[in-house]
Short mmCIF file of N, CA and C and ligand atoms in Angstrom, two decimals:
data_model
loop_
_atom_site.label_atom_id
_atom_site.label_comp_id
_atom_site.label_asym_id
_atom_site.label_seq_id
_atom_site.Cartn_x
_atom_site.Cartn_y
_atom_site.Cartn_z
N UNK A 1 0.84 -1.19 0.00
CA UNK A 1 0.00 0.00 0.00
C UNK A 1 0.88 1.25 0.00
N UNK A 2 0.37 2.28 -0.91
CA UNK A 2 1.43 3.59 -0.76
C UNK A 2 0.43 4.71 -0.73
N UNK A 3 0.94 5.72 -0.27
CA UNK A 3 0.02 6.90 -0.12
C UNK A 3 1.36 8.40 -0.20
N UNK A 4 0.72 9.44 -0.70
CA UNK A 4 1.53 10.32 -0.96
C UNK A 4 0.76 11.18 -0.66
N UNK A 5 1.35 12.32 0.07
CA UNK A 5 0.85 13.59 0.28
C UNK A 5 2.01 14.77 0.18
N UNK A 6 1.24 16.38 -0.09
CA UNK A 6 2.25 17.27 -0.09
C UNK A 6 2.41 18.12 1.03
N UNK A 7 3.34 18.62 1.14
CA UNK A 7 3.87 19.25 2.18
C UNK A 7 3.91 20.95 1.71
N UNK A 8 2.92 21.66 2.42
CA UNK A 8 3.52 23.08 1.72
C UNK A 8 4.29 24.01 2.90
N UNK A 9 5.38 24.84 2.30
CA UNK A 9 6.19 25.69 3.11
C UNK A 9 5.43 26.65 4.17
N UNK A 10 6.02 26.65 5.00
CA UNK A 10 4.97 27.52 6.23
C UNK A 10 3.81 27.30 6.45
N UNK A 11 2.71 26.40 6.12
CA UNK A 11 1.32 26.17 6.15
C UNK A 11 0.82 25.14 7.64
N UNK A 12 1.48 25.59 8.80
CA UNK A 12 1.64 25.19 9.84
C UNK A 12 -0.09 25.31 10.62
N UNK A 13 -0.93 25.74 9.44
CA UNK A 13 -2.61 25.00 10.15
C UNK A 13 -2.21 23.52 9.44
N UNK A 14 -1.71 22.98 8.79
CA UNK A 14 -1.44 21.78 7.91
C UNK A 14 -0.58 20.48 8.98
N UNK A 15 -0.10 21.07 9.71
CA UNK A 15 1.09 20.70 10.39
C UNK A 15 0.68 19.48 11.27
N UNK A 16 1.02 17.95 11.01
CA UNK A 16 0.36 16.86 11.56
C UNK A 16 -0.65 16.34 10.45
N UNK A 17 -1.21 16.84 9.12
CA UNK A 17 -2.12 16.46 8.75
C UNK A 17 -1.80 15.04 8.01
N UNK A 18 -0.50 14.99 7.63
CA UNK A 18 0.39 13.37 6.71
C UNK A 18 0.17 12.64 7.62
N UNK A 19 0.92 13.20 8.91
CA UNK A 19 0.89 12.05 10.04
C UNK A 19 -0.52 11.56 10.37
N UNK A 20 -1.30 12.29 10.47
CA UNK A 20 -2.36 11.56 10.88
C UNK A 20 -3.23 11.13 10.11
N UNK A 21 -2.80 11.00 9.05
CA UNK A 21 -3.53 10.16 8.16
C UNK A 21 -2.97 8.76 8.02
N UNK A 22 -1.65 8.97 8.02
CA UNK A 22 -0.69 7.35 8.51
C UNK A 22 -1.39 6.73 9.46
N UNK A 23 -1.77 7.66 10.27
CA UNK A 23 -1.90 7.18 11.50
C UNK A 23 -3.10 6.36 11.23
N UNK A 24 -3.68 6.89 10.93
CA UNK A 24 -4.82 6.48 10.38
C UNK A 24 -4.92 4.41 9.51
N UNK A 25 -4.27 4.95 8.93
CA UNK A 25 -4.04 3.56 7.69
C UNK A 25 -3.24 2.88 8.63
N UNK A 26 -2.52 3.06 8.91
CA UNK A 26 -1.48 1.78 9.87
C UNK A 26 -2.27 0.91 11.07
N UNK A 27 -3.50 1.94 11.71
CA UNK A 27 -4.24 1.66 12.97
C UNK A 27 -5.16 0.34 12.05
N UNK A 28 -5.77 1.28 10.70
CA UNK A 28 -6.33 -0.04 9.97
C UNK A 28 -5.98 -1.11 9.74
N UNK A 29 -4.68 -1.11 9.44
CA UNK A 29 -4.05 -2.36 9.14
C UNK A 29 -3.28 -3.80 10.08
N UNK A 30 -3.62 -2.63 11.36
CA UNK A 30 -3.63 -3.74 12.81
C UNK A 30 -2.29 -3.34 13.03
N UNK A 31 -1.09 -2.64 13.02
CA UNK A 31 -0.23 -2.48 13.44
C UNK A 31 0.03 -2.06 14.51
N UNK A 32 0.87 -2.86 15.35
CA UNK A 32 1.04 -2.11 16.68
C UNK A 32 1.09 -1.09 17.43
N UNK A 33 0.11 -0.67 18.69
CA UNK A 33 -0.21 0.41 18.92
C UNK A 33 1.59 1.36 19.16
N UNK A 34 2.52 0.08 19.63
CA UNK A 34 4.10 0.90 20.15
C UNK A 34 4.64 1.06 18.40
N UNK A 35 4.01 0.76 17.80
CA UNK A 35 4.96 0.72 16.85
C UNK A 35 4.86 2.13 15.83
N UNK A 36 2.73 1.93 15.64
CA UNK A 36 2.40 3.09 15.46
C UNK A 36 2.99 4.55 15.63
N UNK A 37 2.97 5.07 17.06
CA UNK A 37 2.91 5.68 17.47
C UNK A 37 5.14 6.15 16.81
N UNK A 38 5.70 5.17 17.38
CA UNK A 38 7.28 5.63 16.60
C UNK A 38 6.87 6.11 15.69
N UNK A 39 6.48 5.61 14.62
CA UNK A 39 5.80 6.11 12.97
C UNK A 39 5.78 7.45 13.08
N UNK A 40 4.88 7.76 13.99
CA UNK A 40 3.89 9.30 14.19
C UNK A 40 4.71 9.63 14.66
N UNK A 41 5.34 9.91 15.73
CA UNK A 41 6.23 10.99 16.31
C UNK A 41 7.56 11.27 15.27
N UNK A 42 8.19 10.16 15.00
CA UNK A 42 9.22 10.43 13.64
C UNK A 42 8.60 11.13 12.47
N UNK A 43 7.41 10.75 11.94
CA UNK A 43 7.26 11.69 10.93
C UNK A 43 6.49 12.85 11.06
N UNK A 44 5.63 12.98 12.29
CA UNK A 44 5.51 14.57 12.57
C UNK A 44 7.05 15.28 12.41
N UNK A 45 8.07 14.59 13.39
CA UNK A 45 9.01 15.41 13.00
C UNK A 45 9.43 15.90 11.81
N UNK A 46 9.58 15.31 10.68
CA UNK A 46 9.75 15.25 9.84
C UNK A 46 8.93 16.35 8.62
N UNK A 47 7.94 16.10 9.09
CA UNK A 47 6.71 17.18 8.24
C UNK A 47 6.58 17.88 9.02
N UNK A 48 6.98 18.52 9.97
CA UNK A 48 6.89 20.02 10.65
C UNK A 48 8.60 20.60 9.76
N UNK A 49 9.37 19.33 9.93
CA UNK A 49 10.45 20.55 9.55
C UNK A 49 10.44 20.82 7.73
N UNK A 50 9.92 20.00 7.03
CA UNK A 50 9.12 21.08 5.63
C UNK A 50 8.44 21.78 5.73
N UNK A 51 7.62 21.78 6.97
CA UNK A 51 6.78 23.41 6.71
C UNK A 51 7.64 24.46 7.12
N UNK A 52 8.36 24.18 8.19
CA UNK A 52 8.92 24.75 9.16
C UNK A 52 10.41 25.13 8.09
N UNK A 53 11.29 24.33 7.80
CA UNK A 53 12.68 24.92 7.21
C UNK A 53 12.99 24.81 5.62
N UNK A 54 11.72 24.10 4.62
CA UNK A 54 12.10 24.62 3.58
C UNK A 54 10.98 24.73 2.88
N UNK A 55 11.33 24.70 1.40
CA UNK A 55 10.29 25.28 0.52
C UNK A 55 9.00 24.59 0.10
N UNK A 56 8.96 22.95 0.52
CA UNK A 56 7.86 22.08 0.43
C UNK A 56 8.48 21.20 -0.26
N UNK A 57 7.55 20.59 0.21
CA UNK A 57 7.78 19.04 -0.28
C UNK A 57 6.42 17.74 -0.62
N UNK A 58 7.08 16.66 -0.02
CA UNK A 58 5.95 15.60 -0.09
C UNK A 58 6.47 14.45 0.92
N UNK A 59 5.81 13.51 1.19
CA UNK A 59 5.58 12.74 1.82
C UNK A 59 5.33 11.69 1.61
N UNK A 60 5.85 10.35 1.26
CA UNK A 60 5.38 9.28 0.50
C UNK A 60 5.58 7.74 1.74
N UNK A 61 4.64 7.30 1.90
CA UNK A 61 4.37 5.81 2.66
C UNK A 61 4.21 5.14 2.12
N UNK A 62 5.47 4.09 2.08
CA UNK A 62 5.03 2.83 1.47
C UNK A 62 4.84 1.59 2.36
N UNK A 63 3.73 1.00 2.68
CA UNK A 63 3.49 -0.31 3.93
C UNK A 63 3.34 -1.73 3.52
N UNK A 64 4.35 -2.65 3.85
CA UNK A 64 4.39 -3.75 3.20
C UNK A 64 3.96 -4.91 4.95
N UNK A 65 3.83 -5.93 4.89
CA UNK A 65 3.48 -6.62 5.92
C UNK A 65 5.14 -6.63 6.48
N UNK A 66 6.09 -6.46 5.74
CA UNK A 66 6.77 -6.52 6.91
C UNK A 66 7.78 -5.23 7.28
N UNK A 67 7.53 -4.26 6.91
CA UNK A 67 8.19 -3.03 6.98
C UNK A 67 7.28 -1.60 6.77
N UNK A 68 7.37 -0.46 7.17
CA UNK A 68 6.86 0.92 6.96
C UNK A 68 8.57 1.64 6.04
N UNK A 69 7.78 2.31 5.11
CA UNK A 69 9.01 3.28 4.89
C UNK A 69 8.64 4.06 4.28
N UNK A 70 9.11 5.24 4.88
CA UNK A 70 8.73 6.13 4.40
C UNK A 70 9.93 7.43 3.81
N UNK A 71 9.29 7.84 2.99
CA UNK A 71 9.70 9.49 2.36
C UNK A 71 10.00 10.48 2.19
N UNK A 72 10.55 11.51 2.82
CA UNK A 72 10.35 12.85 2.99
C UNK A 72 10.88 13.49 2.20
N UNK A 73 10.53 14.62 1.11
CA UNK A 73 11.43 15.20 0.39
C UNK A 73 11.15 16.41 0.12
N UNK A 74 11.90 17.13 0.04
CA UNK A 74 11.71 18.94 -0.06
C UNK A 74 12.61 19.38 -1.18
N UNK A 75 12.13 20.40 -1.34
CA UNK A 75 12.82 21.07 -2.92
C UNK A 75 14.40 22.02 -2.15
N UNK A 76 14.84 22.04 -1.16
CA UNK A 76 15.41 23.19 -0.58
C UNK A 76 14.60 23.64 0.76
N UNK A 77 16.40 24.33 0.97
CA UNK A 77 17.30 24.85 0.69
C UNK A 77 18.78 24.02 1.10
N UNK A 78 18.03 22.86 1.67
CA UNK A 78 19.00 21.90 1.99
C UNK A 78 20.11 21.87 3.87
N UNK A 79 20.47 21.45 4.03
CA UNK A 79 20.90 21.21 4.94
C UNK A 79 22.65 21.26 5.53
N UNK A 80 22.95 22.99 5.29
CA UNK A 80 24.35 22.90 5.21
C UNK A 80 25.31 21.80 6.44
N UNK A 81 25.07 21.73 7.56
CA UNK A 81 26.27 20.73 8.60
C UNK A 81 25.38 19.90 8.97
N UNK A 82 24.56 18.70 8.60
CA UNK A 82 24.27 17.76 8.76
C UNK A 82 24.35 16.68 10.35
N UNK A 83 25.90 17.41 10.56
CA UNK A 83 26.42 16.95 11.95
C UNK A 83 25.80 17.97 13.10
N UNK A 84 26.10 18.79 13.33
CA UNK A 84 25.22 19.98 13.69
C UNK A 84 23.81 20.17 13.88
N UNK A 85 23.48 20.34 12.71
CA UNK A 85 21.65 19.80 13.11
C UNK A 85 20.90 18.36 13.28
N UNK A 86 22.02 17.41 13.70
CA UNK A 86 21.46 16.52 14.42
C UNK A 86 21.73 16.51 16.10
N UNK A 87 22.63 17.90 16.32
CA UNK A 87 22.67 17.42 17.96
C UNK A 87 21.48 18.66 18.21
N UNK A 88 21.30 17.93 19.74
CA UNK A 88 19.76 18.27 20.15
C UNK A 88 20.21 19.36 21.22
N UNK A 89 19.07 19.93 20.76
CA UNK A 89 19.06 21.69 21.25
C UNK A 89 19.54 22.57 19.91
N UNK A 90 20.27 21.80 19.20
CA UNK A 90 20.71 22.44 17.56
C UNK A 90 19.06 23.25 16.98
N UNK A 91 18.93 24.46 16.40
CA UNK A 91 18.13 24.78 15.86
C UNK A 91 18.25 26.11 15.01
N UNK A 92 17.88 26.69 14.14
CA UNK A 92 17.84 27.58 13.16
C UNK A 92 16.34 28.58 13.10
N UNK A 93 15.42 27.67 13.53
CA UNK A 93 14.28 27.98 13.64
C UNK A 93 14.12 29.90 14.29
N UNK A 94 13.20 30.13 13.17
CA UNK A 94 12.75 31.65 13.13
C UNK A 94 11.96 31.74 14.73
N UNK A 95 12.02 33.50 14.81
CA UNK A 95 10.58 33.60 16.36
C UNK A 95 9.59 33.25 15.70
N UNK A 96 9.39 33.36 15.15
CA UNK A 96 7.75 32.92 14.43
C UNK A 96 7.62 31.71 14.47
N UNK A 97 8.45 30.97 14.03
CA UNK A 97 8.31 29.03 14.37
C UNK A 97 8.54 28.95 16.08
N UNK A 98 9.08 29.78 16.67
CA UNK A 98 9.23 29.31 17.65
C UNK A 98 8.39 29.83 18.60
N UNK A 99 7.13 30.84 18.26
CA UNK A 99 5.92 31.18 18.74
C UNK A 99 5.06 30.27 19.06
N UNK A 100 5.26 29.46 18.04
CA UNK A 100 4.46 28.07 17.65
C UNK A 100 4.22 26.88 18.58
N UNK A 101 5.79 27.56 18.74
CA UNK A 101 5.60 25.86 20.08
C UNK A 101 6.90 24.68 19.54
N UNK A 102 7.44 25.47 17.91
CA UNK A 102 8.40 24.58 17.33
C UNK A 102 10.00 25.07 17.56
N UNK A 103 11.19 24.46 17.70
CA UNK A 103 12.37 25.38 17.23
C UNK A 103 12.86 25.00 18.66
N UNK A 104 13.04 23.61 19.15
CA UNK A 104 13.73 23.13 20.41
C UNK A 104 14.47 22.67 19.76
N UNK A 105 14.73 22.30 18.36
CA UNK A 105 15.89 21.46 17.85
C UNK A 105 16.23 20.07 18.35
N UNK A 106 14.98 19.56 18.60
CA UNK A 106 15.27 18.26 19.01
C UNK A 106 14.16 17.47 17.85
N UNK A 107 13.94 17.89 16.58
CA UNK A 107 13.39 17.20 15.76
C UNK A 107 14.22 16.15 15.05
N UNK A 108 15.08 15.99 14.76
CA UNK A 108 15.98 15.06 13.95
C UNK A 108 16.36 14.11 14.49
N UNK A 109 17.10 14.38 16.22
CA UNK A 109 17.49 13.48 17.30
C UNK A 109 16.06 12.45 17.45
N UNK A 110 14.61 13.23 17.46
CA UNK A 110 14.38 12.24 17.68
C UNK A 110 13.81 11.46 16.43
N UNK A 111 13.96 11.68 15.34
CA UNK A 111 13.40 10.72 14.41
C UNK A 111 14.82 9.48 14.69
N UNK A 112 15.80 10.27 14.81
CA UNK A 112 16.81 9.05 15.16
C UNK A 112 16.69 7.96 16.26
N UNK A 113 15.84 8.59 17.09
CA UNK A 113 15.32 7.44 18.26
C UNK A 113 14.29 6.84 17.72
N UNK A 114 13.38 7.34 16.87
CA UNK A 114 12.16 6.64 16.84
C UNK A 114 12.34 5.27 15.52
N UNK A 115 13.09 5.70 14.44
CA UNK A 115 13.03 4.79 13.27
C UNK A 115 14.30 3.67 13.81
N UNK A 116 13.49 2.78 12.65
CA UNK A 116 14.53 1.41 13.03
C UNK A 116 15.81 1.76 12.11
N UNK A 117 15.62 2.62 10.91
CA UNK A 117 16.63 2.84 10.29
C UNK A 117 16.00 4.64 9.49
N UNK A 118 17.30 5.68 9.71
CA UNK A 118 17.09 6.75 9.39
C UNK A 118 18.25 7.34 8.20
N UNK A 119 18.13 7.65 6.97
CA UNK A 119 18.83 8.17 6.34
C UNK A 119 19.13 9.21 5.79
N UNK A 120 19.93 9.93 5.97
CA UNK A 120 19.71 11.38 5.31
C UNK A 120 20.30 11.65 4.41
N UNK A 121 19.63 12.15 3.30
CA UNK A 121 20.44 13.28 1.67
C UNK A 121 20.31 14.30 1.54
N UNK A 122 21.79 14.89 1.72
CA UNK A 122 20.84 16.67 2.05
C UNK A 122 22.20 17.58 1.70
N UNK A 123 22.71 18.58 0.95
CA UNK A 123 23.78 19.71 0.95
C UNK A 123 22.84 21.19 0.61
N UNK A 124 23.49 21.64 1.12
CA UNK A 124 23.18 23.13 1.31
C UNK A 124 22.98 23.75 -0.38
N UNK A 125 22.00 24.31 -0.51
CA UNK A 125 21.66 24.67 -1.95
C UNK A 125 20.50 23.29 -2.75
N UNK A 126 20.75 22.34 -1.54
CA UNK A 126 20.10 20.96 -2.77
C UNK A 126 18.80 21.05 -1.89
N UNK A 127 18.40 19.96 -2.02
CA UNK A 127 16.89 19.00 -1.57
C UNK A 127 17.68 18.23 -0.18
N UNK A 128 16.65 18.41 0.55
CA UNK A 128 16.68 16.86 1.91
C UNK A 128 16.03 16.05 1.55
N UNK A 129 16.26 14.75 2.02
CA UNK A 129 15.80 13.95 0.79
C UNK A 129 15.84 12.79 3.11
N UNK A 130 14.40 12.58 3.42
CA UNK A 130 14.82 11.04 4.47
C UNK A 130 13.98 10.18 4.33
N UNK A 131 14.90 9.38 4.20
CA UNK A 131 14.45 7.82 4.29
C UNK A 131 14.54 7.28 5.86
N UNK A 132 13.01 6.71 6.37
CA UNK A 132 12.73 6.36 7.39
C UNK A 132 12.08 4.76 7.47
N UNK A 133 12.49 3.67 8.11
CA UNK A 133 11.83 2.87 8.09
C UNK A 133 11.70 2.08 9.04
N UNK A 134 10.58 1.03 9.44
CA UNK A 134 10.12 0.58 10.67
C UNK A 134 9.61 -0.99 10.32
N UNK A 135 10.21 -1.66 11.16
CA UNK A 135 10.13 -3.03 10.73
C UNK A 135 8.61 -3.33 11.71
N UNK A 136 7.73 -4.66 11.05
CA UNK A 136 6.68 -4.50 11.58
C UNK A 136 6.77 -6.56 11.81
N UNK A 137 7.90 -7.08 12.08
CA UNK A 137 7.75 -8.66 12.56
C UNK A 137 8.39 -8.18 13.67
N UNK A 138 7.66 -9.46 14.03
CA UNK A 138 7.55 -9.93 15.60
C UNK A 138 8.87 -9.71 16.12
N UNK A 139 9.25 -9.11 17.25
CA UNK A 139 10.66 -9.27 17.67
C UNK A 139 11.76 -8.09 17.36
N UNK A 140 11.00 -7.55 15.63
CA UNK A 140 11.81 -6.62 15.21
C UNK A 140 11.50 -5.11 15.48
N UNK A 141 10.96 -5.08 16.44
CA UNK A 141 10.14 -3.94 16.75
C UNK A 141 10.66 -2.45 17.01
N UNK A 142 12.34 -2.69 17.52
CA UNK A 142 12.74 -1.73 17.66
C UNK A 142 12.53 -1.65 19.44
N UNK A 143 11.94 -2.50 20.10
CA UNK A 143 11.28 -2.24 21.18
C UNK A 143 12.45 -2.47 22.59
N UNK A 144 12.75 -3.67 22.48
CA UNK A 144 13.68 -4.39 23.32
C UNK A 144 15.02 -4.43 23.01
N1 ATP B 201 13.94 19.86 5.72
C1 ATP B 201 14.86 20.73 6.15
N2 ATP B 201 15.37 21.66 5.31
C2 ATP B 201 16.31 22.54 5.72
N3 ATP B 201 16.80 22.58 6.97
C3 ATP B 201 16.34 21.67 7.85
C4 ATP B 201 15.35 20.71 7.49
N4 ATP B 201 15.12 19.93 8.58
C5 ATP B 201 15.92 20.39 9.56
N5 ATP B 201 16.65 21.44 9.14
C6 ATP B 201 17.68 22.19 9.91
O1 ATP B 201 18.11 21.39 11.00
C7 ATP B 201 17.84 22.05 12.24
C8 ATP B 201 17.49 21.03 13.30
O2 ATP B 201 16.25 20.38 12.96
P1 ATP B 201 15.38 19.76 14.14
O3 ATP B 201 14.15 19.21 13.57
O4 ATP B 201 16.25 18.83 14.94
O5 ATP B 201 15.07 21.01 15.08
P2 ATP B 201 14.05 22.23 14.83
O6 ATP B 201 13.14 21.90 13.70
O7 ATP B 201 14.85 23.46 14.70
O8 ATP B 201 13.26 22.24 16.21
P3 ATP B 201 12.12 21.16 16.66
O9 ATP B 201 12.15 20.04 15.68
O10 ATP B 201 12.53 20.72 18.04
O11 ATP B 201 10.84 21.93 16.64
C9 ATP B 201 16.74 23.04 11.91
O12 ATP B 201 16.68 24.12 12.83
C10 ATP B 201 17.14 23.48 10.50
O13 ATP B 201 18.21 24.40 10.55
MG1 MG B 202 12.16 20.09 13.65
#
């Protein structure tokens, strides 16, 4: 099963709306409530920081019986130190994002806690490009 949605820049009434539509389809499909929920918190992160740090993007889920993986991709502006904006408290985030309630800089750290496997493609001037994925057999849960 795949599902795609877009992501537009700054449209932060939007913000959660991918995720919870995952949320949605995965709950259908009987997937674990612990497992779920990693899903959702990793890719809220994920789709707040396209609204939040670049120009838009999309969102693509693909769900197989034995894996989630998912998508994230933005047109820009890319991600100059990679190393850097993964340590937590790291952030760039405007007052205006951070009016919001967003811009603790702990979005990336935790998609790194939440996915079973997290990848990033990203230089400064290009596209971020993450690959997120979540194993869904028994045992592989990520849990223990
Ligand atoms: N898609 C993106 N495009 C460009 N820059 C990004 C993108 N995602 C993250 N960044 C950069 O990495 C930094 C750290 O991201 P992270 O999600 O960890 O924190 P944050 O978004 O600033 O705050 P929080 O997620 O806690 O609300 C951001 O402040 C931004 O500079
Ligand atoms: Mg973030």
């Amino acid at each position: 099963m795949q599902a795609r949605f877009s992501v537009d820049s700054g449209d932060f009434t939007k913000a959660g709306s991918a995720s919870s539509a995952i949320k949605r389809m995965l709950k259908q499909l009987g997937v674990k409530p612990a497992v779920v929920k990693r899903v959702v918190v990793a890719l809220f992160e994920a789709e707040v920081n396209v609204i939040a740090h670049s120009y838009g993007g999309f969102i693509q889920c693909d769900i197989s019986p034995e894996k989630v993986n998912l998508l994230v991709q933005d047109t820009g502006p890319g991600i100059p130190d990679l190393d850097l904006a993964m340590t937590e408290g790291w952030s760039t985030a405007t007052d205006a994002v951070r009016e919001m309630g967003y811009g603790a800089g702990m979005g990336l750290p935790n998609m790194k806690k939440n996915a079973d496997s997290l990848q990033i493609s990203t230089a400064a001037g290009k596209h971020t490009e993450i690959r997120m994925s979540f194993s869904l057999k028994e045992g592989e849960d990520g849990v223990s």
